[in-house]
Amino acid sequence: MSIGSAFVLPSDFDTAGLAGFRPAAFIATPVLKVVEAQLPGPAFVGRALQMLGRFPHRGCYIYGGKWMAKPAFPEGAREEATLGQSSNQQFMALPADAMLQPDDFFFLRPTQSEFVLQQFGTIAVFSQGHVIEQWPVLPVG
């Protein structure tokens, strides 16, 4: 029996049987900029969508994109489909109380473990505010 993914707990493994576990791996990516959100085109369109709750008032651009992951921090952040995805940098909607600044980190929770983790280098083990170890990722194959 293999239970490695249950220990990492990507969001695809959110089941009642694993409810006692907490996620063990997150993707940390830098915040490039924090902006008042606007759509290209006439300003009244964006404002109307914001009034209807269909487009955010604030957002941030993160390094990379098209992650196989879901926003985890700041709490309440979400992908913004209106502007689409990019593998270079991606716009994420922020809640009004988010205090992010450029160079802060945005955290995403992987939806899968083995495939997503193999896209990165060494995993930094973070505990009590510090990186305490470095773990290599197993190679593909």
Tab-separated table of N, CA, C and O in Angstrom, residues 39-139:
chain	number	residue	atom	x	y	z
A	39	LEU	N	-10.125	46.219	-15.934
A	39	LEU	CA	-10.211	45.472	-17.180
A	39	LEU	C	-9.759	46.364	-18.324
A	39	LEU	O	-9.951	47.578	-18.285
A	40	PRO	N	-9.181	45.782	-19.363
A	40	PRO	CA	-8.895	46.587	-20.547
A	40	PRO	C	-10.217	47.047	-21.167
A	40	PRO	O	-11.228	46.371	-21.043
A	41	GLY	N	-10.198	48.186	-21.806
A	41	GLY	CA	-11.410	48.698	-22.453
A	41	GLY	C	-12.055	49.794	-21.636
A	41	GLY	O	-11.437	50.371	-20.730
A	42	PRO	N	-13.308	50.106	-21.928
A	42	PRO	CA	-14.002	51.194	-21.229
A	42	PRO	C	-14.073	50.947	-19.714
A	42	PRO	O	-14.437	49.857	-19.278
A	43	ALA	N	-13.718	51.956	-18.951
A	43	ALA	CA	-13.668	51.826	-17.487
A	43	ALA	C	-15.027	51.472	-16.883
A	43	ALA	O	-15.082	50.746	-15.888
A	44	PHE	N	-16.122	51.952	-17.485
A	44	PHE	CA	-17.438	51.689	-16.900
A	44	PHE	C	-17.781	50.193	-16.915
A	44	PHE	O	-18.516	49.722	-16.057
A	45	VAL	N	-17.227	49.436	-17.845
A	45	VAL	CA	-17.494	47.993	-17.898
A	45	VAL	C	-16.896	47.313	-16.666
A	45	VAL	O	-17.559	46.540	-15.979
A	46	GLY	N	-15.638	47.624	-16.376
A	46	GLY	CA	-14.987	47.055	-15.198
A	46	GLY	C	-15.680	47.464	-13.920
A	46	GLY	O	-15.883	46.630	-13.023
A	47	ARG	N	-16.056	48.729	-13.804
A	47	ARG	CA	-16.741	49.192	-12.594
A	47	ARG	C	-18.089	48.493	-12.431
A	47	ARG	O	-18.475	48.130	-11.322
A	48	ALA	N	-18.816	48.293	-13.527
A	48	ALA	CA	-20.109	47.599	-13.452
A	48	ALA	C	-19.920	46.159	-12.992
A	48	ALA	O	-20.670	45.672	-12.132
A	49	LEU	N	-18.911	45.489	-13.521
A	49	LEU	CA	-18.647	44.117	-13.102
A	49	LEU	C	-18.217	44.056	-11.637
A	49	LEU	O	-18.573	43.122	-10.915
A	50	GLN	N	-17.484	45.067	-11.179
A	50	GLN	CA	-17.104	45.109	-9.766
A	50	GLN	C	-18.328	45.315	-8.885
A	50	GLN	O	-18.477	44.671	-7.845
A	51	MET	N	-19.233	46.193	-9.297
A	51	MET	CA	-20.451	46.428	-8.514
A	51	MET	C	-21.315	45.169	-8.436
A	51	MET	O	-21.979	44.929	-7.429
A	52	LEU	N	-21.275	44.342	-9.482
A	52	LEU	CA	-22.041	43.100	-9.503
A	52	LEU	C	-21.304	41.940	-8.822
A	52	LEU	O	-21.815	40.837	-8.740
A	53	GLY	N	-20.079	42.214	-8.347
A	53	GLY	CA	-19.293	41.173	-7.696
A	53	GLY	C	-18.683	40.175	-8.669
A	53	GLY	O	-18.295	39.082	-8.273
A	54	ARG	N	-18.568	40.545	-9.937
A	54	ARG	CA	-18.049	39.640	-10.961
A	54	ARG	C	-16.577	39.893	-11.297
A	54	ARG	O	-15.978	39.162	-12.062
A	55	PHE	N	-16.010	40.951	-10.733
A	55	PHE	CA	-14.607	41.282	-10.967
A	55	PHE	C	-14.085	41.953	-9.707
A	55	PHE	O	-14.772	42.770	-9.096
A	56	PRO	N	-12.866	41.622	-9.288
A	56	PRO	CA	-12.356	42.129	-8.008
A	56	PRO	C	-11.977	43.614	-8.068
A	56	PRO	O	-11.769	44.171	-9.146
A	57	HIS	N	-11.878	44.213	-6.897
A	57	HIS	CA	-11.405	45.600	-6.780
A	57	HIS	C	-9.882	45.649	-6.706
A	57	HIS	O	-9.276	46.606	-7.162
A	58	ARG	N	-9.293	44.619	-6.090
A	58	ARG	CA	-7.833	44.561	-5.929
A	58	ARG	C	-7.327	43.210	-6.396
A	58	ARG	O	-8.047	42.222	-6.378
A	59	GLY	N	-6.071	43.207	-6.744
A	59	GLY	CA	-5.462	41.950	-7.139
A	59	GLY	C	-3.953	42.062	-7.116
A	59	GLY	O	-3.392	43.123	-6.817
A	60	CYS	N	-3.320	40.959	-7.433
A	60	CYS	CA	-1.866	40.956	-7.517
A	60	CYS	C	-1.447	40.078	-8.688
A	60	CYS	O	-2.188	39.213	-9.140
A	61	TYR	N	-0.248	40.350	-9.167
A	61	TYR	CA	0.357	39.504	-10.184
A	61	TYR	C	1.431	38.676	-9.495
A	61	TYR	O	2.260	39.219	-8.767
A	62	ILE	N	1.362	37.374	-9.705
A	62	ILE	CA	2.347	36.478	-9.123
A	62	ILE	C	3.267	35.950	-10.214
A	62	ILE	O	2.893	35.909	-11.385
A	63	TYR	N	4.462	35.562	-9.813
A	63	TYR	CA	5.419	34.978	-10.733
A	63	TYR	C	4.913	33.603	-11.156
A	63	TYR	O	4.492	32.801	-10.333
A	64	GLY	N	4.951	33.329	-12.436
A	64	GLY	CA	4.483	32.053	-12.959
A	64	GLY	C	2.974	32.036	-13.048
A	64	GLY	O	2.296	33.043	-12.839
A	65	GLY	N	2.448	30.904	-13.395
A	65	GLY	CA	1.010	30.765	-13.531
A	65	GLY	C	0.660	29.408	-14.097
A	65	GLY	O	1.535	28.560	-14.288
A	66	LYS	N	-0.611	29.223	-14.361
A	66	LYS	CA	-1.125	27.927	-14.814
A	66	LYS	C	-0.679	26.816	-13.861
A	66	LYS	O	-0.373	25.708	-14.262
A	67	TRP	N	-0.605	27.168	-12.580
A	67	TRP	CA	-0.177	26.202	-11.574
A	67	TRP	C	-1.229	25.119	-11.422
A	67	TRP	O	-2.423	25.389	-11.488
A	68	MET	N	-0.809	23.896	-11.174
A	68	MET	CA	-1.725	22.817	-10.795
A	68	MET	C	-1.899	22.926	-9.280
A	68	MET	O	-1.443	22.085	-8.505
A	69	ALA	N	-2.510	24.048	-8.892
A	69	ALA	CA	-2.622	24.370	-7.475
A	69	ALA	C	-3.737	25.390	-7.291
A	69	ALA	O	-4.143	26.064	-8.242
A	70	LYS	N	-4.193	25.503	-6.056
A	70	LYS	CA	-5.248	26.454	-5.706
A	70	LYS	C	-4.699	27.463	-4.706
A	70	LYS	O	-3.895	27.111	-3.838
A	71	PRO	N	-5.146	28.730	-4.779
A	71	PRO	CA	-4.665	29.730	-3.822
A	71	PRO	C	-4.937	29.298	-2.375
A	71	PRO	O	-6.020	28.812	-2.055
A	72	ALA	N	-3.926	29.465	-1.526
A	72	ALA	CA	-4.056	29.111	-0.111
A	72	ALA	C	-3.827	30.317	0.801
A	72	ALA	O	-4.408	30.401	1.870
A	73	PHE	N	-2.948	31.236	0.396
A	73	PHE	CA	-2.665	32.436	1.189
A	73	PHE	C	-2.242	33.556	0.254
A	73	PHE	O	-1.424	33.324	-0.621
A	74	PRO	N	-2.818	34.728	0.442
A	74	PRO	CA	-3.662	35.140	1.564
A	74	PRO	C	-5.048	34.498	1.480
A	74	PRO	O	-5.548	34.215	0.393
A	75	GLU	N	-5.628	34.271	2.650
A	75	GLU	CA	-6.948	33.659	2.719
A	75	GLU	C	-7.947	34.519	1.944
A	75	GLU	O	-7.944	35.740	2.048
A	76	GLY	N	-8.767	33.873	1.154
A	76	GLY	CA	-9.767	34.574	0.360
A	76	GLY	C	-9.293	34.963	-1.021
A	76	GLY	O	-10.083	35.430	-1.845
A	77	ALA	N	-8.004	34.803	-1.314
A	77	ALA	CA	-7.503	35.078	-2.664
A	77	ALA	C	-8.045	34.008	-3.605
A	77	ALA	O	-8.336	32.888	-3.179
A	78	ARG	N	-8.185	34.358	-4.877
A	78	ARG	CA	-8.705	33.393	-5.839
A	78	ARG	C	-8.161	33.687	-7.223
A	78	ARG	O	-7.720	34.795	-7.508
A	79	GLU	N	-8.201	32.668	-8.063
A	79	GLU	CA	-7.838	32.865	-9.461
A	79	GLU	C	-8.880	33.774	-10.104
A	79	GLU	O	-10.050	33.716	-9.760
A	80	GLU	N	-8.454	34.606	-11.005
A	80	GLU	CA	-9.377	35.502	-11.698
A	80	GLU	C	-9.438	35.093	-13.168
A	80	GLU	O	-8.538	35.393	-13.943
A	81	ALA	N	-10.499	34.386	-13.527
A	81	ALA	CA	-10.635	33.824	-14.873
A	81	ALA	C	-10.886	34.888	-15.937
A	81	ALA	O	-10.575	34.671	-17.110
A	82	THR	N	-11.424	36.036	-15.572
A	82	THR	CA	-11.750	37.072	-16.560
A	82	THR	C	-10.523	37.495	-17.354
A	82	THR	O	-10.607	37.711	-18.557
A	83	LEU	N	-9.381	37.614	-16.695
A	83	LEU	CA	-8.160	38.030	-17.382
A	83	LEU	C	-7.381	36.847	-17.947
A	83	LEU	O	-6.382	37.032	-18.628
A	84	GLY	N	-7.818	35.629	-17.648
A	84	GLY	CA	-7.171	34.439	-18.189
A	84	GLY	C	-5.907	34.068	-17.449
A	84	GLY	O	-5.458	34.750	-16.537
A	85	GLN	N	-5.321	32.945	-17.864
A	85	GLN	CA	-4.110	32.448	-17.230
A	85	GLN	C	-2.910	32.717	-18.116
A	85	GLN	O	-3.032	32.873	-19.317
A	86	SER	N	-1.760	32.769	-17.496
A	86	SER	CA	-0.499	32.933	-18.200
A	86	SER	C	0.534	32.106	-17.468
A	86	SER	O	0.478	31.964	-16.250
A	87	SER	N	1.488	31.545	-18.195
A	87	SER	CA	2.545	30.792	-17.532
A	87	SER	C	3.672	31.713	-17.068
A	87	SER	O	4.553	31.301	-16.328
A	88	ASN	N	3.638	32.969	-17.480
A	88	ASN	CA	4.673	33.942	-17.141
A	88	ASN	C	4.367	34.651	-15.823
A	88	ASN	O	5.161	34.661	-14.902
A	89	GLN	N	3.199	35.266	-15.752
A	89	GLN	CA	2.715	35.878	-14.520
A	89	GLN	C	1.206	35.819	-14.564
A	89	GLN	O	0.608	35.899	-15.619
A	90	GLN	N	0.590	35.652	-13.403
A	90	GLN	CA	-0.849	35.459	-13.358
A	90	GLN	C	-1.477	36.441	-12.387
A	90	GLN	O	-0.951	36.669	-11.296
A	91	PHE	N	-2.619	36.984	-12.787
A	91	PHE	CA	-3.389	37.896	-11.941
A	91	PHE	C	-4.250	37.069	-10.996
A	91	PHE	O	-4.940	36.143	-11.412
A	92	MET	N	-4.198	37.409	-9.711
A	92	MET	CA	-5.020	36.755	-8.700
A	92	MET	C	-5.844	37.813	-7.983
A	92	MET	O	-5.324	38.876	-7.618
A	93	ALA	N	-7.120	37.529	-7.785
A	93	ALA	CA	-8.010	38.436	-7.061
A	93	ALA	C	-7.684	38.382	-5.577
A	93	ALA	O	-7.414	37.309	-5.033
A	94	LEU	N	-7.700	39.541	-4.942
A	94	LEU	CA	-7.392	39.625	-3.510
A	94	LEU	C	-8.604	40.126	-2.739
A	94	LEU	O	-9.341	40.992	-3.219
A	95	PRO	N	-8.778	39.636	-1.516
A	95	PRO	CA	-9.813	40.215	-0.659
A	95	PRO	C	-9.388	41.624	-0.242
A	95	PRO	O	-8.200	41.964	-0.269
A	96	ALA	N	-10.356	42.439	0.123
A	96	ALA	CA	-10.089	43.843	0.462
A	96	ALA	C	-9.087	44.005	1.599
A	96	ALA	O	-8.324	44.963	1.627
A	97	ASP	N	-9.045	43.055	2.533
A	97	ASP	CA	-8.163	43.204	3.701
A	97	ASP	C	-6.775	42.576	3.512
A	97	ASP	O	-5.973	42.574	4.443
A	98	ALA	N	-6.460	42.074	2.330
A	98	ALA	CA	-5.144	41.466	2.095
A	98	ALA	C	-4.066	42.544	2.161
A	98	ALA	O	-4.197	43.604	1.566
A	99	MET	N	-3.000	42.254	2.873
A	99	MET	CA	-1.934	43.234	3.089
A	99	MET	C	-0.671	42.892	2.298
A	99	MET	O	0.430	43.194	2.736
A	100	LEU	N	-0.802	42.252	1.165
A	100	LEU	CA	0.361	41.869	0.364
A	100	LEU	C	1.072	43.077	-0.230
A	100	LEU	O	0.441	44.073	-0.564
A	101	GLN	N	2.374	42.929	-0.378
A	101	GLN	CA	3.222	43.922	-1.026
A	101	GLN	C	4.090	43.199	-2.050
A	101	GLN	O	4.313	41.995	-1.931
A	102	PRO	N	4.624	43.917	-3.033
A	102	PRO	CA	5.572	43.278	-3.944
A	102	PRO	C	6.715	42.634	-3.152
A	102	PRO	O	7.149	43.150	-2.122
A	103	ASP	N	7.157	41.491	-3.616
A	103	ASP	CA	8.209	40.662	-3.009
A	103	ASP	C	7.724	39.822	-1.831
A	103	ASP	O	8.488	39.013	-1.310
A	104	ASP	N	6.467	39.997	-1.374
A	104	ASP	CA	5.897	39.041	-0.425
A	104	ASP	C	5.659	37.742	-1.185
A	104	ASP	O	5.780	37.697	-2.412
A	105	PHE	N	5.290	36.705	-0.466
A	105	PHE	CA	5.004	35.433	-1.122
A	105	PHE	C	3.512	35.142	-1.135
A	105	PHE	O	2.807	35.425	-0.172
A	106	PHE	N	3.060	34.585	-2.226
A	106	PHE	CA	1.701	34.093	-2.425
A	106	PHE	C	1.822	32.573	-2.372
A	106	PHE	O	2.717	32.006	-2.990
A	107	PHE	N	0.962	31.914	-1.603
A	107	PHE	CA	1.062	30.466	-1.434
A	107	PHE	C	-0.096	29.765	-2.120
A	107	PHE	O	-1.242	30.199	-2.025
A	108	LEU	N	0.250	28.672	-2.792
A	108	LEU	CA	-0.729	27.843	-3.479
A	108	LEU	C	-0.618	26.414	-2.961
A	108	LEU	O	0.481	25.946	-2.648
A	109	ARG	N	-1.748	25.742	-2.888
A	109	ARG	CA	-1.764	24.345	-2.447
A	109	ARG	C	-1.896	23.461	-3.686
A	109	ARG	O	-2.856	23.575	-4.434
A	110	PRO	N	-0.915	22.590	-3.920
A	110	PRO	CA	-0.977	21.717	-5.102
A	110	PRO	C	-2.246	20.866	-5.127
A	110	PRO	O	-2.766	20.467	-4.085
A	111	THR	N	-2.732	20.599	-6.334
A	111	THR	CA	-3.869	19.693	-6.486
A	111	THR	C	-3.401	18.247	-6.567
A	111	THR	O	-4.157	17.338	-6.286
A	112	GLN	N	-2.152	18.039	-6.970
A	112	GLN	CA	-1.534	16.719	-7.028
A	112	GLN	C	-0.192	16.822	-6.316
A	112	GLN	O	0.322	17.912	-6.139
A	113	SER	N	0.390	15.698	-5.947
A	113	SER	CA	1.672	15.791	-5.252
A	113	SER	C	2.844	15.436	-6.157
A	113	SER	O	3.668	16.280	-6.469
A	114	GLU	N	2.931	14.200	-6.589
A	114	GLU	CA	4.124	13.768	-7.306
A	114	GLU	C	4.389	14.611	-8.561
A	114	GLU	O	5.489	15.105	-8.760
A	115	PHE	N	3.394	14.799	-9.390
A	115	PHE	CA	3.609	15.528	-10.637
A	115	PHE	C	4.003	16.981	-10.381
A	115	PHE	O	4.947	17.494	-10.960
A	116	VAL	N	3.286	17.649	-9.494
A	116	VAL	CA	3.554	19.065	-9.236
A	116	VAL	C	4.927	19.247	-8.592
A	116	VAL	O	5.710	20.104	-8.999
A	117	LEU	N	5.248	18.432	-7.608
A	117	LEU	CA	6.512	18.602	-6.897
A	117	LEU	C	7.720	18.338	-7.786
A	117	LEU	O	8.785	18.913	-7.586
A	118	GLN	N	7.565	17.501	-8.799
A	118	GLN	CA	8.677	17.212	-9.691
A	118	GLN	C	8.984	18.370	-10.641
A	118	GLN	O	10.000	18.369	-11.315
A	119	GLN	N	8.150	19.375	-10.687
A	119	GLN	CA	8.401	20.557	-11.518
A	119	GLN	C	9.353	21.536	-10.840
A	119	GLN	O	9.778	22.505	-11.437
A	120	PHE	N	9.679	21.279	-9.585
A	120	PHE	CA	10.512	22.185	-8.816
A	120	PHE	C	11.811	21.501	-8.431
A	120	PHE	O	11.975	20.311	-8.564
A	121	GLY	N	12.699	22.281	-7.884
A	121	GLY	CA	13.940	21.734	-7.362
A	121	GLY	C	13.743	21.274	-5.939
A	121	GLY	O	12.685	20.781	-5.554
A	122	THR	N	14.728	21.499	-5.134
A	122	THR	CA	14.733	21.097	-3.741
A	122	THR	C	13.556	21.709	-2.977
A	122	THR	O	13.219	22.877	-3.170
A	123	ILE	N	12.964	20.923	-2.092
A	123	ILE	CA	11.873	21.401	-1.243
A	123	ILE	C	12.484	21.993	0.021
A	123	ILE	O	13.314	21.354	0.683
A	124	ALA	N	12.087	23.208	0.355
A	124	ALA	CA	12.539	23.847	1.588
A	124	ALA	C	11.561	23.467	2.697
A	124	ALA	O	10.363	23.699	2.582
A	125	VAL	N	12.069	22.872	3.761
A	125	VAL	CA	11.243	22.478	4.898
A	125	VAL	C	11.194	23.666	5.851
A	125	VAL	O	12.217	24.113	6.363
A	126	PHE	N	9.988	24.166	6.084
A	126	PHE	CA	9.767	25.383	6.850
A	126	PHE	C	9.126	25.016	8.180
A	126	PHE	O	8.129	24.300	8.221
A	127	SER	N	9.689	25.480	9.280
A	127	SER	CA	9.132	25.212	10.600
A	127	SER	C	9.413	26.390	11.522
A	127	SER	O	10.545	26.873	11.585
A	128	GLN	N	8.400	26.832	12.214
A	128	GLN	CA	8.500	27.915	13.186
A	128	GLN	C	9.221	29.135	12.608
A	128	GLN	O	10.088	29.732	13.249
A	129	GLY	N	8.871	29.494	11.389
A	129	GLY	CA	9.396	30.716	10.788
A	129	GLY	C	10.745	30.599	10.113
A	129	GLY	O	11.303	31.603	9.684
A	130	HIS	N	11.290	29.384	10.016
A	130	HIS	CA	12.622	29.226	9.426
A	130	HIS	C	12.678	27.999	8.525
A	130	HIS	O	11.998	26.998	8.776
A	131	VAL	N	13.534	28.066	7.518
A	131	VAL	CA	13.835	26.892	6.708
A	131	VAL	C	14.819	26.055	7.517
A	131	VAL	O	15.903	26.534	7.866
A	132	ILE	N	14.421	24.820	7.847
A	132	ILE	CA	15.252	23.984	8.720
A	132	ILE	C	15.963	22.857	7.977
A	132	ILE	O	16.911	22.287	8.492
A	133	GLU	N	15.470	22.508	6.784
A	133	GLU	CA	16.088	21.445	5.996
A	133	GLU	C	15.802	21.684	4.525
A	133	GLU	O	14.916	22.462	4.174
A	134	GLN	N	16.543	20.985	3.680
A	134	GLN	CA	16.314	20.974	2.236
A	134	GLN	C	16.164	19.519	1.819
A	134	GLN	O	17.032	18.702	2.145
A	135	TRP	N	15.079	19.192	1.107
A	135	TRP	CA	14.843	17.824	0.665
A	135	TRP	C	14.850	17.767	-0.854
A	135	TRP	O	14.132	18.531	-1.513
A	136	PRO	N	15.606	16.851	-1.446
A	136	PRO	CA	15.561	16.702	-2.896
A	136	PRO	C	14.246	16.057	-3.324
A	136	PRO	O	13.648	15.289	-2.568
A	137	VAL	N	13.786	16.389	-4.518
A	137	VAL	CA	12.584	15.793	-5.083
A	137	VAL	C	13.014	14.572	-5.895
A	137	VAL	O	14.022	14.602	-6.588
A	138	LEU	N	12.257	13.491	-5.788
A	138	LEU	CA	12.586	12.291	-6.558
A	138	LEU	C	12.467	12.584	-8.045
A	138	LEU	O	11.555	13.294	-8.481
A	139	PRO	N	13.378	12.044	-8.861
A	139	PRO	CA	13.322	12.307	-10.290
A	139	PRO	C	12.124	11.638	-10.955
A	139	PRO	O	11.583	10.667	-10.421
